[in-house]
CSV table of C-alpha atoms and ligand atoms in Angstrom, one decimal:
chain,number,residue,atom,x,y,z
S,1,MET,CA,9.3,19.5,1.8
S,2,LYS,CA,7.1,17.3,3.9
S,3,PRO,CA,6.4,14.1,1.9
S,4,VAL,CA,4.0,11.5,3.2
S,5,ALA,CA,3.1,8.2,1.5
S,6,LEU,CA,-0.5,7.2,2.1
S,7,THR,CA,-1.0,3.4,1.4
S,8,PHE,CA,-4.2,1.5,1.0
S,9,ASP,CA,-4.3,-2.3,1.3
S,10,ASP,CA,-6.5,-5.3,0.5
S,11,GLY,CA,-8.5,-3.9,-2.4
S,12,PRO,CA,-9.6,-3.1,-4.9
S,13,GLY,CA,-13.1,-3.2,-3.5
S,14,PRO,CA,-16.5,-1.6,-3.6
S,15,HIS,CA,-15.2,1.7,-2.2
S,16,THR,CA,-12.0,2.0,-4.2
S,17,GLY,CA,-13.6,4.0,-7.0
S,18,ARG,CA,-14.9,6.7,-4.5
S,19,LEU,CA,-11.4,6.9,-2.9
S,20,LEU,CA,-9.9,7.4,-6.4
S,21,ASP,CA,-12.4,10.2,-7.0
S,22,GLU,CA,-11.4,11.9,-3.7
S,23,LEU,CA,-7.7,11.6,-4.4
S,24,ALA,CA,-8.1,12.9,-8.0
S,25,ALA,CA,-10.1,15.9,-6.8
S,26,ARG,CA,-7.1,16.9,-4.6
S,27,ARG,CA,-4.4,15.8,-7.0
S,28,ALA,CA,-3.1,13.5,-4.3
S,29,ARG,CA,-1.3,10.3,-5.1
S,30,ALA,CA,-1.1,7.2,-3.1
S,31,THR,CA,0.1,3.6,-3.2
S,32,PHE,CA,-2.3,0.7,-3.4
S,33,PHE,CA,-1.2,-2.7,-2.2
S,34,ASP,CA,-3.7,-4.8,-4.1
S,35,VAL,CA,-4.7,-8.3,-3.3
S,36,GLY,CA,-4.3,-10.4,-6.4
S,37,ARG,CA,-7.7,-12.1,-6.4
S,38,ASN,CA,-9.4,-8.7,-5.9
S,39,ALA,CA,-7.3,-7.2,-8.8
S,40,ALA,CA,-8.5,-10.1,-11.0
S,41,ALA,CA,-12.1,-9.4,-9.9
S,42,ARG,CA,-12.0,-5.6,-10.5
S,43,PRO,CA,-9.4,-5.0,-13.2
S,44,ALA,CA,-10.9,-1.7,-14.2
S,45,LEU,CA,-10.1,-0.2,-10.8
S,46,VAL,CA,-6.5,-1.4,-11.0
S,47,CYS,CA,-6.3,0.3,-14.4
S,48,ARG,CA,-7.6,3.5,-12.8
S,49,GLN,CA,-5.1,3.3,-10.0
S,50,ARG,CA,-2.3,3.2,-12.6
S,51,ASP,CA,-3.8,5.7,-15.0
S,52,GLU,CA,-4.4,8.3,-12.3
S,53,GLY,CA,-0.8,8.3,-11.2
S,54,HIS,CA,-0.8,6.1,-8.2
S,55,GLU,CA,1.6,3.3,-7.5
S,56,ILE,CA,0.5,-0.3,-7.2
S,57,GLY,CA,2.2,-2.9,-5.0
S,58,ASN,CA,1.8,-6.6,-4.4
S,59,HIS,CA,-0.1,-7.7,-1.3
S,60,SER,CA,-0.3,-11.4,-2.3
S,61,TRP,CA,-3.0,-13.4,-4.1
S,62,SER,CA,-5.1,-14.6,-1.1
S,63,HIS,CA,-3.8,-12.6,1.9
S,64,PRO,CA,-2.2,-15.5,3.8
S,65,ASP,CA,0.5,-15.1,6.5
S,66,LEU,CA,3.4,-15.7,4.2
S,67,THR,CA,5.7,-16.9,7.0
S,68,ARG,CA,3.5,-20.0,7.3
S,69,LEU,CA,4.1,-21.0,3.6
S,70,ALA,CA,6.8,-22.9,1.8
S,71,PRO,CA,9.1,-20.9,-0.5
S,72,GLY,CA,7.3,-22.2,-3.6
S,73,GLU,CA,4.0,-21.2,-2.2
S,74,VAL,CA,5.2,-17.7,-1.4
S,75,ARG,CA,6.5,-17.4,-4.9
S,76,ALA,CA,3.2,-18.5,-6.3
S,77,GLU,CA,1.2,-16.0,-4.2
S,78,LEU,CA,3.4,-13.1,-5.5
S,79,ASP,CA,3.8,-14.3,-9.1
S,80,ARG,CA,0.0,-14.8,-9.6
S,81,THR,CA,-0.7,-11.3,-8.2
S,82,GLY,CA,1.9,-9.7,-10.3
S,83,GLN,CA,0.4,-11.3,-13.4
S,84,ALA,CA,-3.1,-10.3,-12.4
S,85,ILE,CA,-2.0,-6.6,-12.1
S,86,ARG,CA,-0.1,-6.8,-15.4
S,87,ASP,CA,-3.2,-8.2,-17.0
S,88,ALA,CA,-5.3,-5.4,-15.6
S,89,THR,CA,-2.9,-2.5,-16.5
S,90,GLY,CA,-1.4,-3.9,-19.7
S,91,ASP,CA,2.0,-3.0,-18.2
S,92,ALA,CA,5.0,-5.2,-19.2
S,93,GLU,CA,6.4,-5.0,-15.6
S,94,ALA,CA,4.8,-6.5,-12.5
S,95,PRO,CA,4.7,-4.2,-9.4
S,96,ARG,CA,8.0,-4.0,-7.6
S,97,LEU,CA,6.9,-3.2,-4.1
S,98,LEU,CA,5.8,-6.0,-1.7
S,99,ARG,CA,3.7,-5.5,1.4
S,100,PRO,CA,3.4,-8.9,3.1
S,101,PRO,CA,0.0,-9.5,4.6
S,102,TYR,CA,-0.1,-8.5,8.3
S,103,GLY,CA,3.4,-7.2,7.9
S,104,ALA,CA,4.5,-10.7,8.6
S,105,HIS,CA,8.0,-11.6,7.3
S,106,ASN,CA,10.8,-14.1,7.9
S,107,ALA,CA,14.0,-15.1,6.2
S,108,VAL,CA,12.1,-17.0,3.5
S,109,VAL,CA,9.8,-14.0,2.7
S,110,ARG,CA,12.7,-11.6,2.7
S,111,ASP,CA,14.8,-13.9,0.5
S,112,MET,CA,12.0,-14.3,-1.9
S,113,GLY,CA,11.7,-10.5,-2.1
S,114,ARG,CA,15.4,-10.3,-2.8
S,115,ARG,CA,15.2,-12.9,-5.5
S,116,MET,CA,12.1,-11.3,-7.1
S,117,GLY,CA,13.5,-7.8,-7.0
S,118,MET,CA,11.0,-6.6,-4.4
S,119,PRO,CA,11.6,-4.4,-1.4
S,120,LEU,CA,9.3,-5.0,1.6
S,121,ILE,CA,7.2,-2.0,2.5
S,122,LEU,CA,5.9,-1.8,6.0
S,123,TRP,CA,4.6,1.4,7.7
S,124,SER,CA,5.2,3.9,10.5
S,125,VAL,CA,1.6,5.0,11.1
S,126,ASP,CA,-0.9,2.2,11.7
S,127,THR,CA,-4.5,3.5,11.7
S,128,GLU,CA,-5.9,0.1,12.9
S,129,ASP,CA,-8.8,1.1,10.7
S,130,TRP,CA,-9.8,-2.6,10.1
S,131,LYS,CA,-10.3,-2.9,13.9
S,132,TYR,CA,-12.2,0.3,14.8
S,133,ARG,CA,-14.2,0.8,11.5
S,134,ASP,CA,-14.6,4.4,12.7
S,135,THR,CA,-14.0,7.5,10.5
S,136,ALA,CA,-13.0,9.8,13.4
S,137,HIS,CA,-10.6,7.2,14.7
S,138,VAL,CA,-8.9,6.9,11.3
S,139,THR,CA,-8.6,10.7,10.9
S,140,ASN,CA,-7.1,11.1,14.4
S,141,ALA,CA,-4.7,8.2,14.0
S,142,VAL,CA,-3.3,9.7,10.8
S,143,LEU,CA,-3.2,13.3,11.9
S,144,GLY,CA,-1.8,12.4,15.3
S,145,GLY,CA,0.9,10.0,14.0
S,146,VAL,CA,2.1,11.6,10.8
S,147,ARG,CA,5.6,12.9,10.4
S,148,PRO,CA,7.5,14.0,7.3
S,149,GLY,CA,8.6,10.8,5.5
S,150,ALA,CA,5.9,8.7,7.1
S,151,ILE,CA,4.2,5.7,5.5
S,152,VAL,CA,0.6,5.5,6.6
S,153,LEU,CA,-1.3,2.2,6.6
S,154,MET,CA,-5.0,2.2,5.7
S,155,HIS,CA,-7.5,-0.2,4.0
S,156,ASP,CA,-9.6,0.9,1.0
S,157,ILE,CA,-12.0,-2.0,1.6
S,158,HIS,CA,-13.6,-0.2,4.5
S,159,ALA,CA,-16.2,2.6,3.8
S,160,THR,CA,-15.3,4.2,7.2
S,161,THR,CA,-11.7,4.6,6.0
S,162,VAL,CA,-12.6,6.0,2.6
S,163,ALA,CA,-15.0,8.5,4.3
S,164,ALA,CA,-12.1,9.8,6.4
S,165,VAL,CA,-9.8,10.5,3.5
S,166,PRO,CA,-11.1,13.9,2.3
S,167,ALA,CA,-10.6,15.5,5.7
S,168,ILE,CA,-7.2,13.8,6.1
S,169,LEU,CA,-6.0,15.1,2.7
S,170,ASP,CA,-7.3,18.6,3.4
S,171,ALA,CA,-5.7,18.8,6.9
S,172,LEU,CA,-2.3,17.4,5.7
S,173,ALA,CA,-2.3,19.7,2.7
S,174,ASP,CA,-3.0,22.7,5.0
S,175,ASP,CA,0.0,21.5,7.1
S,176,GLY,CA,2.3,21.6,4.0
S,177,TYR,CA,2.4,17.9,3.2
S,178,ASP,CA,3.0,16.5,-0.2
S,179,PHE,CA,1.3,13.2,-1.1
S,180,VAL,CA,3.8,11.0,-2.8
S,181,THR,CA,4.0,7.3,-3.8
S,182,VAL,CA,6.3,5.0,-1.9
S,183,SER,CA,8.8,4.8,-4.7
S,184,GLU,CA,8.9,8.6,-4.8
S,185,LEU,CA,9.4,8.8,-1.1
S,186,TYR,CA,12.6,6.8,-1.4
S,187,ALA,CA,13.8,8.2,-4.8
S,188,GLY,CA,17.4,9.2,-4.8
S,189,ALA,CA,20.2,8.2,-2.5
S,190,ASP,CA,18.0,5.8,-0.4
S,191,ASP,CA,16.6,4.0,-3.4
S,192,LEU,CA,14.7,0.8,-2.4
S,193,LYS,CA,16.6,-2.5,-2.3
S,194,PRO,CA,15.1,-5.9,-2.9
S,195,GLY,CA,14.5,-7.9,0.2
S,196,GLU,CA,15.1,-5.0,2.6
S,197,LEU,CA,12.5,-3.6,5.0
S,198,TYR,CA,11.2,-0.1,4.9
S,199,TYR,CA,9.0,1.6,7.5
S,200,ALA,CA,9.4,5.3,6.7
S,201,ARG,CA,11.9,7.7,5.3
S,202,MET,CA,12.9,9.7,8.3
S,203,THR,CA,15.1,12.6,7.6
S,204,ALA,CA,17.0,14.6,10.2
M,1,NI,NI1,-3.8,-6.7,4.2
């Protein structure tokens, strides 16, 4: 068993529908850390993410550095996003997973995660796709960095990233990887704890 959790941040955006098509064609599941204001603008895509078996996480409402905000402002960023995603999906529960923008966290952010029941999900493979905007770079970064149990950071708001996904999925599947959601990656003994940090599930 070689699980890998592909994660896509900052959407949903204009390319998210195409990404969902590519994932569905390969029966691959992923985790989407949606920005609240984008979820509110494109609720049908949030609904598709949920209906097609992906996991949805909270990436704040307006993508600020949460370490620069007061506790009440952090709470408002997360609450408003949770509500927007609930409104889109019709689910009773807000997403449980938190990915703080830029991966930035401090005691206030971690404590808010603990109080709101949210584990903080970071990553072990950073494609830096937002910086390079290059399909070959994204592909090489994933295939060069991946290990069983990895959490891979990408951004579905970039066409260059979405264009890389089919070849990434095919290569990893050929190598025996299973595409799981973040919660599935940690299911069982290592179940996720609110306020704790997670970068990958590395097994021996
Ligand atoms: Ni982001």
